mmCIF file of C-alpha atoms in Angstrom:
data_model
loop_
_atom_site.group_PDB
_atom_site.id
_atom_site.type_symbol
_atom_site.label_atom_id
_atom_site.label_comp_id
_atom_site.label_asym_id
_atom_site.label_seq_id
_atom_site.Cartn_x
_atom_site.Cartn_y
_atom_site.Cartn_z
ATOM 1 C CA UNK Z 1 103.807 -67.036 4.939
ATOM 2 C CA UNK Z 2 101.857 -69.439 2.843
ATOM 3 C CA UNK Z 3 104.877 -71.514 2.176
ATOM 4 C CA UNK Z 4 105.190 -71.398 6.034
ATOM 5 C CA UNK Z 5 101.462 -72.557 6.754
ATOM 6 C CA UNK Z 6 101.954 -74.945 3.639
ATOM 7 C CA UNK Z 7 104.275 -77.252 5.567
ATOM 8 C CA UNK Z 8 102.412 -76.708 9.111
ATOM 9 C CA UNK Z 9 99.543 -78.744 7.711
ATOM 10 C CA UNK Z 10 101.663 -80.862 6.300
ATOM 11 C CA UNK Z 11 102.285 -81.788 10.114
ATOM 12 C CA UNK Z 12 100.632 -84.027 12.571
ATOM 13 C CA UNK Z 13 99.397 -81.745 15.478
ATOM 14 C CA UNK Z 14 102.193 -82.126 18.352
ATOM 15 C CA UNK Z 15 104.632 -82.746 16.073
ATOM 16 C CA UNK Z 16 108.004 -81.641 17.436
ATOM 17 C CA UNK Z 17 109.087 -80.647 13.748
ATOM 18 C CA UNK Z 18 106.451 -77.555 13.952
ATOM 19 C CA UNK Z 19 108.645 -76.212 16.431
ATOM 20 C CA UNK Z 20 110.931 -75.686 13.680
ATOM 21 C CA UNK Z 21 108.771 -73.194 12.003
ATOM 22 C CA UNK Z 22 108.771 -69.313 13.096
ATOM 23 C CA UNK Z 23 104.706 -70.045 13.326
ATOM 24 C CA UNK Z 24 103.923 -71.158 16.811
ATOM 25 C CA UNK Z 25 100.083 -71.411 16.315
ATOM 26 C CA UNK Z 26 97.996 -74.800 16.385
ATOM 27 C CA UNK Z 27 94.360 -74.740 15.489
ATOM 28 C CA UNK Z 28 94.111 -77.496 17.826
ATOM 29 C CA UNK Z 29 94.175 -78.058 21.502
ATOM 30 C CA UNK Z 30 96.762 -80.938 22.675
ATOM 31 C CA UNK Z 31 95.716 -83.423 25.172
ATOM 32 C CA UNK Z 32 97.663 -85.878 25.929
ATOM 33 C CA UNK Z 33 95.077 -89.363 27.041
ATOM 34 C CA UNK Z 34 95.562 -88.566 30.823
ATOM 35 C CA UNK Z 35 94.404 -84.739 30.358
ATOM 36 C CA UNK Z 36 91.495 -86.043 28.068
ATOM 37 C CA UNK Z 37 90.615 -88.641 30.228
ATOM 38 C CA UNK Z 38 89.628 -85.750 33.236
ATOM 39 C CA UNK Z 39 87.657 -84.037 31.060
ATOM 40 C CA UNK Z 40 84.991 -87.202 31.219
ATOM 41 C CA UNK Z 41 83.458 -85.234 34.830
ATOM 42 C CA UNK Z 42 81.114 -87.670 36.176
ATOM 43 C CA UNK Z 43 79.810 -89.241 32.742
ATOM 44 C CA UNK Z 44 78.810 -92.397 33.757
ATOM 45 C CA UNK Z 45 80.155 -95.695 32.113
ATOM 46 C CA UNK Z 46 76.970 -96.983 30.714
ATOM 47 C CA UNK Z 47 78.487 -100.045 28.458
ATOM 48 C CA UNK Z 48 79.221 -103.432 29.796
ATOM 49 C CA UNK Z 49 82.051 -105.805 29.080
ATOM 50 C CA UNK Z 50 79.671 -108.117 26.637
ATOM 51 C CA UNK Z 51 78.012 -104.992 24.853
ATOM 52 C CA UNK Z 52 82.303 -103.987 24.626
ATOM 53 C CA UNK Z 53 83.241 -107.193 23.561
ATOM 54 C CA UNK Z 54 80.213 -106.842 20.762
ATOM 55 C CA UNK Z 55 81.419 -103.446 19.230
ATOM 56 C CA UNK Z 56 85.354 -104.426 18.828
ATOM 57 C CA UNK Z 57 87.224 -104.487 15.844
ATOM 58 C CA UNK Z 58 88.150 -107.674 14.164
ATOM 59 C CA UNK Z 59 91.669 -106.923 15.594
ATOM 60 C CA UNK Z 60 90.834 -104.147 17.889
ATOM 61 C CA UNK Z 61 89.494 -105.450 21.190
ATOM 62 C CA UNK Z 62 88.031 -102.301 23.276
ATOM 63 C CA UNK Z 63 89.005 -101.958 26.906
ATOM 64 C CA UNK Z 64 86.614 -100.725 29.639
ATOM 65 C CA UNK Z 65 89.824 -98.407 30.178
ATOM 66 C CA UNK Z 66 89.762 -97.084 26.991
ATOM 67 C CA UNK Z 67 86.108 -96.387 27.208
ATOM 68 C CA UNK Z 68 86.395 -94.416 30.015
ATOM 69 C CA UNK Z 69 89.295 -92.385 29.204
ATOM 70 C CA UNK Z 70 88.634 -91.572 25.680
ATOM 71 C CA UNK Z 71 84.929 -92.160 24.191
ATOM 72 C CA UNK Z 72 83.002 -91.239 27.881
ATOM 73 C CA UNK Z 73 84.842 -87.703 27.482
ATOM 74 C CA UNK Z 74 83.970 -87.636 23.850
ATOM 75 C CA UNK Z 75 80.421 -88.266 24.378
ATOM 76 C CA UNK Z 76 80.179 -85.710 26.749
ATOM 77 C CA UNK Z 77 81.456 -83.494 24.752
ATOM 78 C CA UNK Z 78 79.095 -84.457 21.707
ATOM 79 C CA UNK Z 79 76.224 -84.185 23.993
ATOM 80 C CA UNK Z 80 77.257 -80.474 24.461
ATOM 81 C CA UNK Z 81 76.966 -79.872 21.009
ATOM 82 C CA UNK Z 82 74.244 -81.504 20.165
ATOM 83 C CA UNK Z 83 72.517 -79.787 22.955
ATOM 84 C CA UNK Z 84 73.820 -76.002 21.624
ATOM 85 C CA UNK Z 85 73.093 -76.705 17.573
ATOM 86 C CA UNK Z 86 69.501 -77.626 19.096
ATOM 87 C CA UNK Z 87 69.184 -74.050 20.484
ATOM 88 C CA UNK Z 88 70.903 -72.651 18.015
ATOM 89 C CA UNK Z 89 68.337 -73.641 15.304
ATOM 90 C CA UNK Z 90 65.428 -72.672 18.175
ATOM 91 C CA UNK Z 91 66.736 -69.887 18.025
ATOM 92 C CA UNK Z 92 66.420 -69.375 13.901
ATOM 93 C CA UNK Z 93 63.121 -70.602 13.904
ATOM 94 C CA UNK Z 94 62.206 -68.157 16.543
ATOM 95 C CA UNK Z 95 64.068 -65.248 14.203
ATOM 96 C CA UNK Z 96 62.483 -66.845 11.366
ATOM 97 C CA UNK Z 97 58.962 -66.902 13.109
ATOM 98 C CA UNK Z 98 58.530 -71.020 12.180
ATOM 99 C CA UNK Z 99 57.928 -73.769 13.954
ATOM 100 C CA UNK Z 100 60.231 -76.606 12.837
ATOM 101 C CA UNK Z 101 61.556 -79.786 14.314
ATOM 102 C CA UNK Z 102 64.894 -80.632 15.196
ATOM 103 C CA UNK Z 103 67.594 -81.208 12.582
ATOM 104 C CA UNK Z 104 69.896 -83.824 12.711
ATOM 105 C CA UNK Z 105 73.302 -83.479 14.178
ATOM 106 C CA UNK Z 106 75.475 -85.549 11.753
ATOM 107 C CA UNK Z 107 79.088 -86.812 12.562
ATOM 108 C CA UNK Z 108 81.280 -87.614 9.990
ATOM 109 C CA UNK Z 109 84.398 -90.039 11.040
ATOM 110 C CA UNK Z 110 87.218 -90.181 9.063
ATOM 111 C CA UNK Z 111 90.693 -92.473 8.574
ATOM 112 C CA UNK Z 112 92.342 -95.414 6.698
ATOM 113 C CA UNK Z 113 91.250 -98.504 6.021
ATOM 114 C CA UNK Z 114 92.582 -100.669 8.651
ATOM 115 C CA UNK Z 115 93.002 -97.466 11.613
ATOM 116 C CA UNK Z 116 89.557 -98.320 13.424
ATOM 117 C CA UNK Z 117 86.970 -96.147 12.261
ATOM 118 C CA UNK Z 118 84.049 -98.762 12.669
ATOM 119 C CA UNK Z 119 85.049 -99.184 16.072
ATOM 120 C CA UNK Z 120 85.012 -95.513 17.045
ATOM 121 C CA UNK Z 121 81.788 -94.928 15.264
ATOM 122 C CA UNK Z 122 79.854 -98.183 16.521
ATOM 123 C CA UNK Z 123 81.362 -96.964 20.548
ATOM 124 C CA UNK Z 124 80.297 -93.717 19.792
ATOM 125 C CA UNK Z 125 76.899 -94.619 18.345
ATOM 126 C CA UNK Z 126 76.099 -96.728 21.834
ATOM 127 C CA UNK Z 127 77.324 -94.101 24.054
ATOM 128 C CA UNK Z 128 75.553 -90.922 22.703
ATOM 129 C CA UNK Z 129 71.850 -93.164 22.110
ATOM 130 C CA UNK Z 130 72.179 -93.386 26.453
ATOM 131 C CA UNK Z 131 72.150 -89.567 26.779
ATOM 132 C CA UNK Z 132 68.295 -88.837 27.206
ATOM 133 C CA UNK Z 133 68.359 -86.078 24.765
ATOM 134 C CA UNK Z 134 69.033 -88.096 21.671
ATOM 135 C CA UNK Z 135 68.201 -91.313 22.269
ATOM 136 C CA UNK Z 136 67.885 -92.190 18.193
ATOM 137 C CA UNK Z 137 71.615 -92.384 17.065
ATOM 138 C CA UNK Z 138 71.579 -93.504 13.504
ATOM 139 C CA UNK Z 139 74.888 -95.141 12.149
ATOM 140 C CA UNK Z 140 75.905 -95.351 8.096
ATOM 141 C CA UNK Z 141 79.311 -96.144 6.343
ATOM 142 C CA UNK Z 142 79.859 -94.085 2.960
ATOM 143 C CA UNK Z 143 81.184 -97.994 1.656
ATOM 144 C CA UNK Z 144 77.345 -98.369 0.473
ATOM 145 C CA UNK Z 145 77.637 -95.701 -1.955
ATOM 146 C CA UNK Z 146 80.554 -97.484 -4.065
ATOM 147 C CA UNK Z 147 79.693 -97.926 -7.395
ATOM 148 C CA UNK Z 148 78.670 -101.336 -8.166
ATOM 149 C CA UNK Z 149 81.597 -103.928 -9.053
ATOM 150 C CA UNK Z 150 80.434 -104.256 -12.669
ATOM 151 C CA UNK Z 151 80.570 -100.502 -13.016
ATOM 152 C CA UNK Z 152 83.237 -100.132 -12.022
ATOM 153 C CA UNK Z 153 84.665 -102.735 -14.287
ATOM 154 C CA UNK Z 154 83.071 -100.485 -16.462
ATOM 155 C CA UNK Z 155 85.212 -97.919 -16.158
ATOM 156 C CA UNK Z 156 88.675 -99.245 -15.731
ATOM 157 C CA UNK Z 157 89.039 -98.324 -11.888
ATOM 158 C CA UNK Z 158 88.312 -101.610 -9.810
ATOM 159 C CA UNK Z 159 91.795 -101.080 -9.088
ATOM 160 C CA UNK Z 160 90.845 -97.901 -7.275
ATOM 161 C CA UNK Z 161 88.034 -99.005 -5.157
ATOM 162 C CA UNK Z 162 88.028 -96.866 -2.208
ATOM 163 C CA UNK Z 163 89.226 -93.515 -3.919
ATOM 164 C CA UNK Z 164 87.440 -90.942 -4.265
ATOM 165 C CA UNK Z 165 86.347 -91.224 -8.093
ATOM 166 C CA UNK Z 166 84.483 -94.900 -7.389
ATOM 167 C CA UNK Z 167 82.065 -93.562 -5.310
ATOM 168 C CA UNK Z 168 78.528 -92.341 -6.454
ATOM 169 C CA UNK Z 169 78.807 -88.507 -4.571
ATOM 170 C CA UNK Z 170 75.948 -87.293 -6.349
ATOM 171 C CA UNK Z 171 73.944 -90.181 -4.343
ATOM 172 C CA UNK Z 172 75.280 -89.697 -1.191
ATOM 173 C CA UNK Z 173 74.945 -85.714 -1.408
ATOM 174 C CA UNK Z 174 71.526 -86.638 -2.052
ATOM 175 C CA UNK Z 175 71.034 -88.467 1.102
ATOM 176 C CA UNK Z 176 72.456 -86.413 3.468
ATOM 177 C CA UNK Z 177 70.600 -83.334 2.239
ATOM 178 C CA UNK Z 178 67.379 -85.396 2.846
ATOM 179 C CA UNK Z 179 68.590 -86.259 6.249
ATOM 180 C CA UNK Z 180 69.268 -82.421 7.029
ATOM 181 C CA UNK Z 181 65.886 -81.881 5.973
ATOM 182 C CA UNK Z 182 63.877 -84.555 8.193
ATOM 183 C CA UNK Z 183 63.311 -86.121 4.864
ATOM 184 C CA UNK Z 184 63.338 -90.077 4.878
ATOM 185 C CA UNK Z 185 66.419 -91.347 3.397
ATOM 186 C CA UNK Z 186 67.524 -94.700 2.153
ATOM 187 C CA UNK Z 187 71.287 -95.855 1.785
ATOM 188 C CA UNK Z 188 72.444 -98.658 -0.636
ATOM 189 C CA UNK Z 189 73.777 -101.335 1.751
ATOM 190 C CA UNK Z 190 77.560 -102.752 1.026
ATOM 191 C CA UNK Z 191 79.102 -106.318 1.548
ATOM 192 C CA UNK Z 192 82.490 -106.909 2.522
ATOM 193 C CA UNK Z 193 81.470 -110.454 2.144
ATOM 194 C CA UNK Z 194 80.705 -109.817 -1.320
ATOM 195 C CA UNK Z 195 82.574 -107.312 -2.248
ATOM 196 C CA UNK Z 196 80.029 -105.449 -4.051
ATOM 197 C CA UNK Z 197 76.561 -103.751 -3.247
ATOM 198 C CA UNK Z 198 73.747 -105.787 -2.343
ATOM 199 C CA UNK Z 199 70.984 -105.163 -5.367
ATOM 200 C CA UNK Z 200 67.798 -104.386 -3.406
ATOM 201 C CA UNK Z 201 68.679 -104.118 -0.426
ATOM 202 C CA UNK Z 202 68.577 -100.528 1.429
ATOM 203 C CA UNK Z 203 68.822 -98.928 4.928
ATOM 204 C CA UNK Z 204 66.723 -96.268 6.100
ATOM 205 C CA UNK Z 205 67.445 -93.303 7.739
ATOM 206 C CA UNK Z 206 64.612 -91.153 9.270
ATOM 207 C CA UNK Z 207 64.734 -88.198 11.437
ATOM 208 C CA UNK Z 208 67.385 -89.771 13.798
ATOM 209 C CA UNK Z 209 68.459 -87.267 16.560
ATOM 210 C CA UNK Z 210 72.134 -88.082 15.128
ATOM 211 C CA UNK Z 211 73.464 -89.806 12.146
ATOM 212 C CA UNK Z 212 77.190 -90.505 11.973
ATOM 213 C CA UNK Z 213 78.927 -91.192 9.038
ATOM 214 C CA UNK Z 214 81.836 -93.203 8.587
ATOM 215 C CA UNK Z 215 84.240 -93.366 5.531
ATOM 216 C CA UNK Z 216 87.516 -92.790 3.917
ATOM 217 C CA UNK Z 217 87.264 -89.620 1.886
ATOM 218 C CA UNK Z 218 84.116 -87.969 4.474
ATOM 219 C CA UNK Z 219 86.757 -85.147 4.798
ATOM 220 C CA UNK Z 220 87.529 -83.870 1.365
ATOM 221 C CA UNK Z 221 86.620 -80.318 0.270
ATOM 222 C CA UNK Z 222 84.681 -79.528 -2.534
ATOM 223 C CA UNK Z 223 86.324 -78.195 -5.760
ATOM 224 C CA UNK Z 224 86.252 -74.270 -6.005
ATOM 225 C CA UNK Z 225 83.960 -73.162 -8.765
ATOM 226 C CA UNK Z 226 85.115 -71.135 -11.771
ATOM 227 C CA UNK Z 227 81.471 -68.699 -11.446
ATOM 228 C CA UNK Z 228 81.166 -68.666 -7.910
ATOM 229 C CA UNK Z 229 77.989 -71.634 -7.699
ATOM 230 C CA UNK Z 230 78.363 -73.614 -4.492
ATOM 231 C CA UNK Z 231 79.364 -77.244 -5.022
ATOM 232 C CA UNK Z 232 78.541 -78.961 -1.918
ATOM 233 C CA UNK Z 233 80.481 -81.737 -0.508
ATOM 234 C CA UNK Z 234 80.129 -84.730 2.253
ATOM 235 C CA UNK Z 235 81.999 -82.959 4.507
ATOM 236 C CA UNK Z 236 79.403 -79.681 3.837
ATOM 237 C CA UNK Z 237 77.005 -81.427 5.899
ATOM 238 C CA UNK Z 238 79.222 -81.890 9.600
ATOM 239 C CA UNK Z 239 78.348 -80.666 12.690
ATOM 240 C CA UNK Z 240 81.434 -82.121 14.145
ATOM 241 C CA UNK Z 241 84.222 -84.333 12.325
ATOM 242 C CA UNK Z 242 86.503 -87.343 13.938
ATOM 243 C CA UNK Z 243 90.040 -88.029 12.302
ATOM 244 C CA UNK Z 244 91.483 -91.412 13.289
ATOM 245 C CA UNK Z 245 95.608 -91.002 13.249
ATOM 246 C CA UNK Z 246 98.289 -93.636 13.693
ATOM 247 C CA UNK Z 247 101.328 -93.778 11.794
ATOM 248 C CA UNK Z 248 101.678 -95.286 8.406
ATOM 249 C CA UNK Z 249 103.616 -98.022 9.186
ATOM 250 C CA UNK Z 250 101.451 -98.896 12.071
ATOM 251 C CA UNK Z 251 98.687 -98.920 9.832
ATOM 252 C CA UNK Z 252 100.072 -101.296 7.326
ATOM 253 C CA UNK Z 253 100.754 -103.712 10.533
ATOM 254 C CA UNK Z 254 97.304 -103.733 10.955
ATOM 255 C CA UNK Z 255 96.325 -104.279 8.091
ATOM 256 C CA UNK Z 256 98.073 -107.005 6.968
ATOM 257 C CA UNK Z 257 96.662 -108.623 10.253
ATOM 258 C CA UNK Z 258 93.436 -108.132 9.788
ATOM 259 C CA UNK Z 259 94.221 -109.839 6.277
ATOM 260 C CA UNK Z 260 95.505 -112.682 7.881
ATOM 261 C CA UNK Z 261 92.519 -113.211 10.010
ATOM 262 C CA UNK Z 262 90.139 -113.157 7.421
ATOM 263 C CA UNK Z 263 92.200 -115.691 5.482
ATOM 264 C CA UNK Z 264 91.433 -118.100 8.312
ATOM 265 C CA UNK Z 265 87.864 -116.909 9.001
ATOM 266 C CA UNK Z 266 85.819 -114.972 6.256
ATOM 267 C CA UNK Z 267 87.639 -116.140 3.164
ATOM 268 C CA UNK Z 268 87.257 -120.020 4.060
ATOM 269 C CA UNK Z 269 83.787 -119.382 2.517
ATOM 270 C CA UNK Z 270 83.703 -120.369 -1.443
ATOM 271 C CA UNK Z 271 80.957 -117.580 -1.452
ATOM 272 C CA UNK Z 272 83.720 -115.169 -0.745
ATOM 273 C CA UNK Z 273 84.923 -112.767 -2.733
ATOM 274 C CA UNK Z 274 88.481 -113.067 -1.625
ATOM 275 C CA UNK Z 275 87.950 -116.980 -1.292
ATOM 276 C CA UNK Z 276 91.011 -117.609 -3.069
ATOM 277 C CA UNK Z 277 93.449 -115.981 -0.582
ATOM 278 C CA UNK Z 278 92.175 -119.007 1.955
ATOM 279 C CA UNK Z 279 94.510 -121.416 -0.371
ATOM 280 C CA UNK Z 280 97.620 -119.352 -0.591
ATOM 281 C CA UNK Z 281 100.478 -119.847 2.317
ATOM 282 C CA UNK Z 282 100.816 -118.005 5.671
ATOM 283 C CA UNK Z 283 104.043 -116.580 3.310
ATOM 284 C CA UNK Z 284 101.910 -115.947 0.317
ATOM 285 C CA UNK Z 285 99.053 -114.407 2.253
ATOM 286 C CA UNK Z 286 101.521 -111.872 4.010
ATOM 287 C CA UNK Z 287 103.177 -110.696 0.867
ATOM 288 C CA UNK Z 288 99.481 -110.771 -1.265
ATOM 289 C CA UNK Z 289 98.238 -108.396 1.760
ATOM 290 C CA UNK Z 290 101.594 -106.118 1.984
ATOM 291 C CA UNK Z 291 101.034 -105.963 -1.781
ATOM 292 C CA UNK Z 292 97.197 -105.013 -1.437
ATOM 293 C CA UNK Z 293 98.290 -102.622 0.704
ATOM 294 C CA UNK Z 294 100.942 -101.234 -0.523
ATOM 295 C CA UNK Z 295 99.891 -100.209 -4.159
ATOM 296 C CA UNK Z 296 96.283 -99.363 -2.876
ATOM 297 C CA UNK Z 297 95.346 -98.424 0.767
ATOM 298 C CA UNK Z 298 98.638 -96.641 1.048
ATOM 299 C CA UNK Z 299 98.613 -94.689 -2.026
ATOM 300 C CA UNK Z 300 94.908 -93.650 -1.470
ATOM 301 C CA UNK Z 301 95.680 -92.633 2.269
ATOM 302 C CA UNK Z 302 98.500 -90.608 1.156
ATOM 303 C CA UNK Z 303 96.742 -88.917 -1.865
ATOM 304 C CA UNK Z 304 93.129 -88.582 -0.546
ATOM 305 C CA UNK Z 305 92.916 -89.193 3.027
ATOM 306 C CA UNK Z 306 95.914 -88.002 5.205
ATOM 307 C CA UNK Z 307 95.667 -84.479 3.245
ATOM 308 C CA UNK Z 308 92.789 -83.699 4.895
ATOM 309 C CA UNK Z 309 93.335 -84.535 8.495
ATOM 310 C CA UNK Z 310 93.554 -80.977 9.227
ATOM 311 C CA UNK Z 311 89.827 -80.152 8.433
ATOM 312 C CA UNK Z 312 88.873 -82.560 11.380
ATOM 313 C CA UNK Z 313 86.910 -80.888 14.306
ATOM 314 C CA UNK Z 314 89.049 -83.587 16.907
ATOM 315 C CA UNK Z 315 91.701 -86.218 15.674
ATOM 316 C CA UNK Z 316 92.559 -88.962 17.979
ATOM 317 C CA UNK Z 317 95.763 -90.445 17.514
ATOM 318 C CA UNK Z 318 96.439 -94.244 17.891
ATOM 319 C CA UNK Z 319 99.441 -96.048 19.145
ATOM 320 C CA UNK Z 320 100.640 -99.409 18.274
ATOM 321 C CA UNK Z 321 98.016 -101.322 20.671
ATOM 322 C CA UNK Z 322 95.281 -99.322 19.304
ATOM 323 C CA UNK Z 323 95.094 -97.018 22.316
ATOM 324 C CA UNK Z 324 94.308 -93.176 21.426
ATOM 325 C CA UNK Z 325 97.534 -91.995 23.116
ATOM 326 C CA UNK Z 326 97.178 -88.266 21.984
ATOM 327 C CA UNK Z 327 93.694 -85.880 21.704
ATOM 328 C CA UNK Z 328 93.350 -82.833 19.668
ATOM 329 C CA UNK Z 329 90.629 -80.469 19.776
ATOM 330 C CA UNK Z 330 90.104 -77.746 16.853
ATOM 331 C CA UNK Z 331 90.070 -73.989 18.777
ATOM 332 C CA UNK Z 332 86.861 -72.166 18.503
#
């Protein structure tokens, strides 16, 4: 059986290959966009085109279409949780005979570089702050708790930035337990300009209504102790997690455009990090961003980030124009 269930998580949900299995049981609900799009009742649309055009992707540009049939139902269905963990923790105060305030629902949205996860998050963040109930939507990437360029120099792993190992967890447990409290919390703040974290400079965080958090590795368990002691993790802290799917090879095709952009835009800047891709070739550039992404991205999505796809509370799956073409919604 557990050799069984080993390679049905190995699986993308809908795959035709689980069929092969003896186990017919999904943890998730299919939907294919058409079914998911119904389930947006009569949400209204609340975003115009310029506010749309504002929170695309460097090579994503949103659709009012896609809007409507994927985020409006999503927000509606975030609103419904939102609203039930708020009377579930009336409800524990009222057991617990204590008057506290709310607690902040917190969203964690996972994926690979490259598959769109600022996109979802900053849609998501302007949809669910138009709900009355929750007007202050709070909106962090886990990028700002990299370790610093110089330490990780340091430590022979600038090679691995992005994995798991060059981030500061003990940091960003430490923040997201303060936001679970209603404790002010302040988040190191990241430059892709850069490259590196900006010395100083910080973001606060206090009391939103939600916080989501966006990052590769969000998703990854914590390691089982040897005498029992809970080790939290990021993903510890959840009320409801977001898996952004597309196929590998997809992936790497957007990638390497986005790299290509930024050669023309971004990297024309001498006070670029990555300055000196501007001067190589269109050639050059493509095989220097294949390359990047080949013996990095790839190798930490495979390793650290595609393994735990599974834990996701809903995984939206992309096809090649960006679209979520597929919807999957962990049973409860």
């Amino acid at each position: 059986m557990n050799e069984i269930l080993d390679r049905l998580a190995a699986l993308p949900p809908g795959s035709p290959n689980a069929a092969k299995t003896d186990l017919q049981f999904s943890p998730y609900r299919l939907f294919t966009r058409d079914e998911w799009a119904r389930l947006r009742a009569d949400t209204p649309m609340t975003l115009s085109s310029t506010e749309l055009e504002q929170l695309s992707g460097l090579i994503e540009e949103l659709s009012i279409d896609e809007v409507e049939k994927i985020y409006l139902p999503l927000s509606r269905l975030l609103n419904l949780y939102v609203a039930a963990s708020q009377e579930l923790h009336a409800v524990t105060s009222k057991f617990l005979g204590r008057r506290e305030g709310k607690v902040p629902f917190i969203i964690g949205v996972a994926g690979s570089v490259a598959v769109g996860k600022s996109t979802t998050a900053r849609v998501l963040r302007a949809l669910l702050a138009r709900w009355p109930d929750h007007p202050r939507v709070d909106l962090i990437t886990t990028d700002g708790f990299l370790l610093a360029n110089a330490e990780l120099e340091r430590l022979g792993i600038m090679d691995r930035k992005g994995f798991p190992e060059s981030f500061d967890i003990a940091r960003l447990l430490n923040f997201l337990a303060n936001v679970k409290s209603g404790v002010e919390a302040e988040a190191p703040v990241y430059s892709h300009f850069h490259y590196d974290i900006i010395a100083g400079q910080k973001v606060r965080v206090e009391c939103p209504d939600i916080l989501i958090v966006e990052g590769l590795n969000v998703l990854q368990p914590a390691r089982l102790p040897n005498d029992g002691e809970a080790i939290p993790f990021v993903s510890d802290f959840f009320d409801f997690s977001i898996y952004i799917d597309a196929d590998p090879k997809l992936i790497e095709q957007w990638y390497v455009t986005r790299f290509m952009r930024l050669r023309t835009t971004a990297f024309r800047d001498p006070a670029a990090y990555f300055h000196r891709y501007s001067k190589l070739t269109t050639s050059e550039a493509e095989e220097r961003g294949l390359s990047i992404w080949r013996t990095i991205n790839m190798k930490n999505l495979q390793e650290n980030i595609l393994p735990t796809r599974q834990r996701a509370s809903l995984i939206l799956c992309k096809g090649s124009d960006h679209s979520v073409e597929q919807v999957s919604l962990r049973r409860i």
